[in-house]
Coordinates of C-alpha atoms in Angstrom, one line a residue:
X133 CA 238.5 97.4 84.4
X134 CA 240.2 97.4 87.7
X135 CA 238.5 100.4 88.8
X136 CA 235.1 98.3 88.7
X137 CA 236.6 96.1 91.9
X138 CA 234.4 97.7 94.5
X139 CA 231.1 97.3 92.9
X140 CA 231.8 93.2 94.1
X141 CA 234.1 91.1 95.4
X142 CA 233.3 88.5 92.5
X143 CA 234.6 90.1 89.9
X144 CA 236.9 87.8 87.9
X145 CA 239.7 90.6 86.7
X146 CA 240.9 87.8 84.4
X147 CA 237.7 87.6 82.1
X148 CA 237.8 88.9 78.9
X149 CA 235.2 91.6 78.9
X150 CA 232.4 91.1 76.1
X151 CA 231.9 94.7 75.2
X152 CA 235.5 95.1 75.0
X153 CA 235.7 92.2 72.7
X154 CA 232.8 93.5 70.4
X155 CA 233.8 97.0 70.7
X156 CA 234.1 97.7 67.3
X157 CA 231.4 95.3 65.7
X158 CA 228.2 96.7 67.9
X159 CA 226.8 96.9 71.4
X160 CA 226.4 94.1 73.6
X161 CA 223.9 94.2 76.7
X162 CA 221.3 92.8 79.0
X163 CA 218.4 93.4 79.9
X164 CA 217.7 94.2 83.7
X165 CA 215.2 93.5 86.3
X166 CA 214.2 96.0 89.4
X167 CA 216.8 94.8 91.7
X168 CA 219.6 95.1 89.5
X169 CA 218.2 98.6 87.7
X170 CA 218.0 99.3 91.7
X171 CA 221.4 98.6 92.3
X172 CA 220.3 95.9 94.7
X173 CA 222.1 92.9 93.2
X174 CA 225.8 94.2 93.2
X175 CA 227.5 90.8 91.7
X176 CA 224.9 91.4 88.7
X177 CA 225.6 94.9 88.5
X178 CA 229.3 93.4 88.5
X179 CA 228.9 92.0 85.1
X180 CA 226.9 94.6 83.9
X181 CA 229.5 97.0 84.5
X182 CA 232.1 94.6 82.8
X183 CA 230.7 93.4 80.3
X184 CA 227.4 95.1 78.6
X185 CA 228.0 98.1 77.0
X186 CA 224.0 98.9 76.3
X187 CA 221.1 98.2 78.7
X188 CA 217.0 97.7 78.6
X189 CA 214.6 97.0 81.2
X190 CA 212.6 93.9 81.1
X191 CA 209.8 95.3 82.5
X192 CA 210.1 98.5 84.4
X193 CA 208.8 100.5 81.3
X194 CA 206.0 98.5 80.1
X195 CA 202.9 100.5 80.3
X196 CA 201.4 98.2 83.2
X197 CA 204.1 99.2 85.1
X198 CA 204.9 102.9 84.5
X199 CA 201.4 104.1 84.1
X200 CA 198.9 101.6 86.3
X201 CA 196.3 104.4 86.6
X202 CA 195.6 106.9 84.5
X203 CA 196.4 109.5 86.1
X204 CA 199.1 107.6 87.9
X205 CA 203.2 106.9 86.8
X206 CA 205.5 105.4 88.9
X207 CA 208.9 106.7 87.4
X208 CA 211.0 105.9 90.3
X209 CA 212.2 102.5 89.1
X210 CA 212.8 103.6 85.2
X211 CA 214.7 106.9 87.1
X212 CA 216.7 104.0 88.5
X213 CA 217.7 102.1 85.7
X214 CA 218.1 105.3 83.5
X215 CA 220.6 106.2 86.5
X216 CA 222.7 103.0 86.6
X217 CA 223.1 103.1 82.6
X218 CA 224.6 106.5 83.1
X219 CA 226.9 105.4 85.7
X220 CA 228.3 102.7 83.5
X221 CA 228.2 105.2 80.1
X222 CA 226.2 102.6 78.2
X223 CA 223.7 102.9 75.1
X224 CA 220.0 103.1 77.3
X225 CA 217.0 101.5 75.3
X226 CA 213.5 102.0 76.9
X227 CA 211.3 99.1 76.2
X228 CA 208.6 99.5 75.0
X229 CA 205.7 102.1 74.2
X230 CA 203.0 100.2 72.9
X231 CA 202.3 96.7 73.2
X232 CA 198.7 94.6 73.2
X233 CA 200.5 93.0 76.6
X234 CA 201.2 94.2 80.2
X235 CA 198.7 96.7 79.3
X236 CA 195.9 98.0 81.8
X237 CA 192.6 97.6 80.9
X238 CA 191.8 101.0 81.5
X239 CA 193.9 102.1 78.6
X240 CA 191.1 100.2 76.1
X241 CA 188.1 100.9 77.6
X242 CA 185.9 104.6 78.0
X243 CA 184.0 102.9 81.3
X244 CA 184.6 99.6 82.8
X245 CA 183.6 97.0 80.5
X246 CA 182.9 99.5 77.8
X247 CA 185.2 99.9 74.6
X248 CA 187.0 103.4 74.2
X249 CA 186.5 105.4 71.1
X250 CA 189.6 105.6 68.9
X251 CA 189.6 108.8 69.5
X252 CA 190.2 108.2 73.5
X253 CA 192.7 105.6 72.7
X254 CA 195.0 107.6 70.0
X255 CA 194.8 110.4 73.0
X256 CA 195.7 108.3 75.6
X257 CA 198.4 106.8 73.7
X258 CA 199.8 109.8 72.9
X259 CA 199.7 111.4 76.0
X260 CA 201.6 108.0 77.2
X261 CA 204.3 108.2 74.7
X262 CA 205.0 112.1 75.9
X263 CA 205.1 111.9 79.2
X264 CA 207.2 108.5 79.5
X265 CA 209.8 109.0 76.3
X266 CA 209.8 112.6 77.0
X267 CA 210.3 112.3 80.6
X268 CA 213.7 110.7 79.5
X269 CA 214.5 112.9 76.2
X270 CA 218.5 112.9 75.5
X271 CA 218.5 110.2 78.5
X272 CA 217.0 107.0 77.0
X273 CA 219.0 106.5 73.2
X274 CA 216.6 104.0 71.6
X275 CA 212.7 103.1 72.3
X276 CA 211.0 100.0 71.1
X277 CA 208.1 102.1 70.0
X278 CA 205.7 99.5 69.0
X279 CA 206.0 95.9 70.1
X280 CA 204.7 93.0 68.6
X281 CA 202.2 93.8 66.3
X282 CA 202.3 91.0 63.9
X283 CA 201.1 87.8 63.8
X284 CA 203.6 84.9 62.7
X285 CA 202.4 85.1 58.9
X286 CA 202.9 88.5 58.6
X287 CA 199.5 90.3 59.0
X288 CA 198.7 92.6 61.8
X289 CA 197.6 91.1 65.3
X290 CA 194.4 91.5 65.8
X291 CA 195.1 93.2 69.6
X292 CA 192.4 95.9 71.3
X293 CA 194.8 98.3 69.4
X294 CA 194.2 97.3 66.0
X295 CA 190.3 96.4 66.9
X296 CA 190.0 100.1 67.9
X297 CA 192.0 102.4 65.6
X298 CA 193.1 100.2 62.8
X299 CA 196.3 100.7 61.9
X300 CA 196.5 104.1 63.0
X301 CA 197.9 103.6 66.5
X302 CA 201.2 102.6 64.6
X303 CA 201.6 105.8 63.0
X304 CA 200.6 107.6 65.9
X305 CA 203.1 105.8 68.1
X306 CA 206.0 106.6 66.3
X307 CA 205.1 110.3 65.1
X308 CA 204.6 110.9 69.0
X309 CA 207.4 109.2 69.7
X310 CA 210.2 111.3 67.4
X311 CA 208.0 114.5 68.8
X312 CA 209.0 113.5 72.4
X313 CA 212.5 113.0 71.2
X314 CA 213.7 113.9 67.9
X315 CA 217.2 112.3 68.6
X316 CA 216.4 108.6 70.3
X317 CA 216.4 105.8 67.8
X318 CA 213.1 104.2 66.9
X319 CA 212.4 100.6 66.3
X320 CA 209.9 98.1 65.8
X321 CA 210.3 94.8 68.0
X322 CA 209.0 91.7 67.6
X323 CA 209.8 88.2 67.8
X324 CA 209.9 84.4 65.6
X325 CA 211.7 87.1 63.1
X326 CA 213.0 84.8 61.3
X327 CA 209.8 83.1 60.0
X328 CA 209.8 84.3 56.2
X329 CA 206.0 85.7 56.4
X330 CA 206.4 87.6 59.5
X331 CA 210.3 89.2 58.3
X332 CA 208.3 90.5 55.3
X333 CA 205.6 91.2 57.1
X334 CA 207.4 93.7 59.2
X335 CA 209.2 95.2 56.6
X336 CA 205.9 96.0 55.0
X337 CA 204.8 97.7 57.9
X338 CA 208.1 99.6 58.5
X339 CA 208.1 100.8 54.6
X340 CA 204.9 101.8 54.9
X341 CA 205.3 104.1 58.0
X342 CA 208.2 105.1 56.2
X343 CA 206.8 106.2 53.3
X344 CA 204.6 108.5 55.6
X345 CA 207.4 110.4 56.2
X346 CA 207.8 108.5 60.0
X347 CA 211.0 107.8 61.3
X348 CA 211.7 104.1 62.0
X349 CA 215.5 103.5 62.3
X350 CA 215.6 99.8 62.5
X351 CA 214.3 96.6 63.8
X352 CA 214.5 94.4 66.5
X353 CA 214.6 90.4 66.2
X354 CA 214.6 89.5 69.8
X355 CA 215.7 85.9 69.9
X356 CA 214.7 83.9 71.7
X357 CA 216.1 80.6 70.1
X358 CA 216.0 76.8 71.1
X359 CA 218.9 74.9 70.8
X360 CA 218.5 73.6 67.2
X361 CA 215.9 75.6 65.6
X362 CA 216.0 78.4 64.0
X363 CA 218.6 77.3 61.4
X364 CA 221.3 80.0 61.3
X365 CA 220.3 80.2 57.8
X366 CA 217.0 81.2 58.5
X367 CA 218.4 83.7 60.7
X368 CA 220.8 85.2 58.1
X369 CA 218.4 85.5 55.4
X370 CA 216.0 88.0 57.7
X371 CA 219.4 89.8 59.2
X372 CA 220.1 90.6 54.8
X373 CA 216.3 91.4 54.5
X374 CA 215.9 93.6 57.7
X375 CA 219.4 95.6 56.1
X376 CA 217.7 97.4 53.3
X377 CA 215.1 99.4 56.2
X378 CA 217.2 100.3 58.4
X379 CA 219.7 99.1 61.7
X380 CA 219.2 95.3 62.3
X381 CA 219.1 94.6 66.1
X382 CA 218.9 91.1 68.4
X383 CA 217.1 92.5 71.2
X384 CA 216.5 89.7 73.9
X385 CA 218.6 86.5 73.1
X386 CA 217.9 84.0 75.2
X387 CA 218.3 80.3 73.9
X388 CA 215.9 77.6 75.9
X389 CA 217.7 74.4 76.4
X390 CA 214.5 72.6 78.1
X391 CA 211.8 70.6 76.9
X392 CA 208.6 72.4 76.1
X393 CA 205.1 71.5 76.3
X394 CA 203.9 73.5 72.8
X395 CA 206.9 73.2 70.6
X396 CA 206.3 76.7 70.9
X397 CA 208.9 78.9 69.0
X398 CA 209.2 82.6 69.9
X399 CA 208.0 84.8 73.0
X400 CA 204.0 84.7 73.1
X401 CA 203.4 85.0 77.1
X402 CA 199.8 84.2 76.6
X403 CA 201.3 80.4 75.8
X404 CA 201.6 78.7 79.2
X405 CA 201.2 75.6 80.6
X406 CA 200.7 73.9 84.1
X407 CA 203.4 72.9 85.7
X408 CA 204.8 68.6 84.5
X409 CA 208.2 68.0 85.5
X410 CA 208.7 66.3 82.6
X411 CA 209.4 69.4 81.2
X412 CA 212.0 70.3 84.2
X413 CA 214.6 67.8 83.5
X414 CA 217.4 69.6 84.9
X415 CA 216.6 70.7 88.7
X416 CA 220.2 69.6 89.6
X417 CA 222.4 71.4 87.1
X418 CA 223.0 70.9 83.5
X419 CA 224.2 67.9 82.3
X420 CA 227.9 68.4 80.4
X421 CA 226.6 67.4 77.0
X422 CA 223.8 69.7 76.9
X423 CA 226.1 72.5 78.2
X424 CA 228.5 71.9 75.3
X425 CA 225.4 71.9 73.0
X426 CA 224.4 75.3 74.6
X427 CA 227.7 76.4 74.0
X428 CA 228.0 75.3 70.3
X429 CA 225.0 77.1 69.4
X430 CA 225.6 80.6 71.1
X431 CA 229.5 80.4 69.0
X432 CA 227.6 80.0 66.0
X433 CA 224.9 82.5 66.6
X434 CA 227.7 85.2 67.4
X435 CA 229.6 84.1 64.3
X436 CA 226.6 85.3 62.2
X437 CA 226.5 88.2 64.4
X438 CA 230.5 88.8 63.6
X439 CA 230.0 88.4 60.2
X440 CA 227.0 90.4 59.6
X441 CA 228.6 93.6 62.0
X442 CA 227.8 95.7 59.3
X443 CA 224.6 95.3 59.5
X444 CA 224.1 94.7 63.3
X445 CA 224.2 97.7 65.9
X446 CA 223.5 95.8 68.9
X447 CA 222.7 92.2 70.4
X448 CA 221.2 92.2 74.2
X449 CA 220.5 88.9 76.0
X450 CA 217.1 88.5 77.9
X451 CA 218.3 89.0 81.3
X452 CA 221.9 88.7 82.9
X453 CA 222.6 85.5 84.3
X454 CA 220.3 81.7 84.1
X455 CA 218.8 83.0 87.9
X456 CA 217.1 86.2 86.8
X457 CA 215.8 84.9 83.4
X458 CA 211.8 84.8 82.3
X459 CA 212.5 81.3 81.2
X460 CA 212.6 80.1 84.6
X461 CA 208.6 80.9 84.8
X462 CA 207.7 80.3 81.2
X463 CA 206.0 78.4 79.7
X464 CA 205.4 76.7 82.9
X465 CA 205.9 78.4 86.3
X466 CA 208.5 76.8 88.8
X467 CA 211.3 75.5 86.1
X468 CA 214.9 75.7 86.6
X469 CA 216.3 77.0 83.1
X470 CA 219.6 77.9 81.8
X471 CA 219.0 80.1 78.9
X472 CA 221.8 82.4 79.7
X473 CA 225.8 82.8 79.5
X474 CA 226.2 83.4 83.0
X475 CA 225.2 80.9 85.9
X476 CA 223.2 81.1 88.9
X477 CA 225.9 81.9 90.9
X478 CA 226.9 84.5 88.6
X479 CA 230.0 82.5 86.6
X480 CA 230.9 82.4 83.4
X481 CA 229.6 79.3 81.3
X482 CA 230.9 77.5 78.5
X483 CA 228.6 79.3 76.6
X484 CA 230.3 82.6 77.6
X485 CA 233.4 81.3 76.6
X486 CA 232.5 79.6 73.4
X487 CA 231.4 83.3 72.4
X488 CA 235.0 84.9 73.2
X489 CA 236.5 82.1 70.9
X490 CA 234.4 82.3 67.8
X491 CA 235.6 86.0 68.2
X492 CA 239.4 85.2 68.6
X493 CA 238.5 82.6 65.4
X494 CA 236.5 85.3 63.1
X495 CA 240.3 87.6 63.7

């Protein structure tokens, strides 16, 4: 990795490098922000380089983002971080084509304030899907085509999409999606994955695009874990179940190691709170004993990942190091978290290292 010296002047030469250590068991990536998709953070783009081997943008590609208007797309920043995974010759994944959030209104209604037909939304949703996934077609390798469509006891969220078409925008979002790029892979994302109603849930709804003749090549748990719960077990038994659709994938591992105002378990960004800094207990860095408890639990979560590696095909964390990540502004605005392997100051943590060693330990 010598060659990677000039990107910063922080690189540490002597670090074991992740994908290198997972080479042969799956991908292992990050997702990225603007500045670092913009090349602007150059000690992130540092460990990117070193250590990911697959990429995804946190929110560049949401539909919010890439399509304010309707007759408006702002490419420049997806261009970007399409760009930067070619320079580093890693596994792109776009994220993500359909999702109730980050969504203008415009894309629901036929007149402000006025509900669009189905008909309007299935064509607006399609003409989405071409121009974005087929702007990047043999570029982008994966697309979370539908995000999120479940609630946690399996049935289907009742989101503007559902209201309006039913359960057709689902179909249509992945038939649109293979005919804007036969080759990419296509998943289904979603998070609290390893609730038994909402893993069986989602593999209802994959079968039954499925058996449609739709191409859904796997699905994405994106875990984002607290520091005890879920039970590894409970993660296992959805990694088996997930198996028998297709490709298994951890798509945005994060694990929050702060006190939270809902007991809230998974990603739902309508869940937040105002700001109590009772729920900011570590402004000044993280105590040792917490640390080593962070550590424990990302060793064991990559152990499953190790041991389920035929099953697995990639594992992405939310975000590259504890500075950059969501968690910092959710639930509550304003907190100082440390949900990630690497530091604010862009160093290795235990946790980092914990992962290495339940590697050299699996050999």
């Amino acid at each position: 990795m010598a060659s990677l010296g000039c990107v910063s002047g922080t690189l540490n030469q002597g670090q074991p490098s992740l994908k290198q250590i997972f080479k042969d068991d799956f991908y292992i990536g990050a997702a990225l922000n603007y500045q670092q998709a913009a090349g602007k953070d150059p000690k992130a783009e540092a460990i990117i380089a070193q250590h990911f081997s697959t990429i995804t943008p946190e929110n560049l590609l949401k539909w919010g983002n890439v399509h304010p208007q309707p007759d408006t797309y702002n490419f420049k920043p997806a261009d970007d971080f399409v760009a930067l995974g070619k320079k580093h010759k890693q596994f792109i994944v776009g994220h993500t084509l359909t999702w109730h959030q980050q969504t203008p209104d415009w894309v629901f209604e036929s007149e402000p304030g006025k509900s669009a037909t189905k008909e309007q939304l299935l064509k607006r949703q399609t003409e989405h899907i071409m121009a974005v996934a087929g702007r990047y077609k043999g570029q982008i390798n994966g697309w979370d085509v539908v995000n999120e469509a479940l609630n946690d006891d399996g049935t289907l969220r009742q989101s503007k999409w559902y209201k309006i078409t039913g359960e057709e925008y689902l179909a249509n979002a992945f038939a649109t999606a293979r005919k804007a790029d036969p080759k990419a892979e296509l998943y289904y994302n979603d998070y609290n994955m390893w609730k038994p109603a909402k893993a069986d849930g989602a593999i209802k709804l994959v079968k039954s695009l499925q058996a449609k003749g739709l191409k859904v090549d796997g699905i994405g748990m994106q875990g984002h874990y607290g520091l005890e719960n879920p039970s590894i077990q409970q993660i296992e038994e959805s990694i088996i179940k997930f198996s028998k659709v297709g490709k298994v994938m951890f798509t945005e591992v994060d694990i929050d190691v702060l006190p939270n105002p809902s007991n809230r378990q998974g990603a739902d960004i309508d869940a937040t709170f105002d700001f109590d800094q009772k729920y900011n207990v570590y402004t000044n860095g993280l105590p040792e004993e917490v640390q080593q408890k962070l550590a424990k639990r990302y060793a064991e979560l990559f152990a499953l990942f190790h041991k389920h590696r035929d099953k697995i095909t990639r594992v992405t964390f939310w975000g590259v190091t504890d500075r950059d990540s969501w968690l910092n502004d959710w639930p509550i605005k304003g907190r100082t978290s440390y949900p990630m392997i690497f530091d604010r100051n862009y160093q290795p943590k235990p946790a980092f290292h914990a992962i290495v060693n339940s590697k050299k330990k699996a050999k």
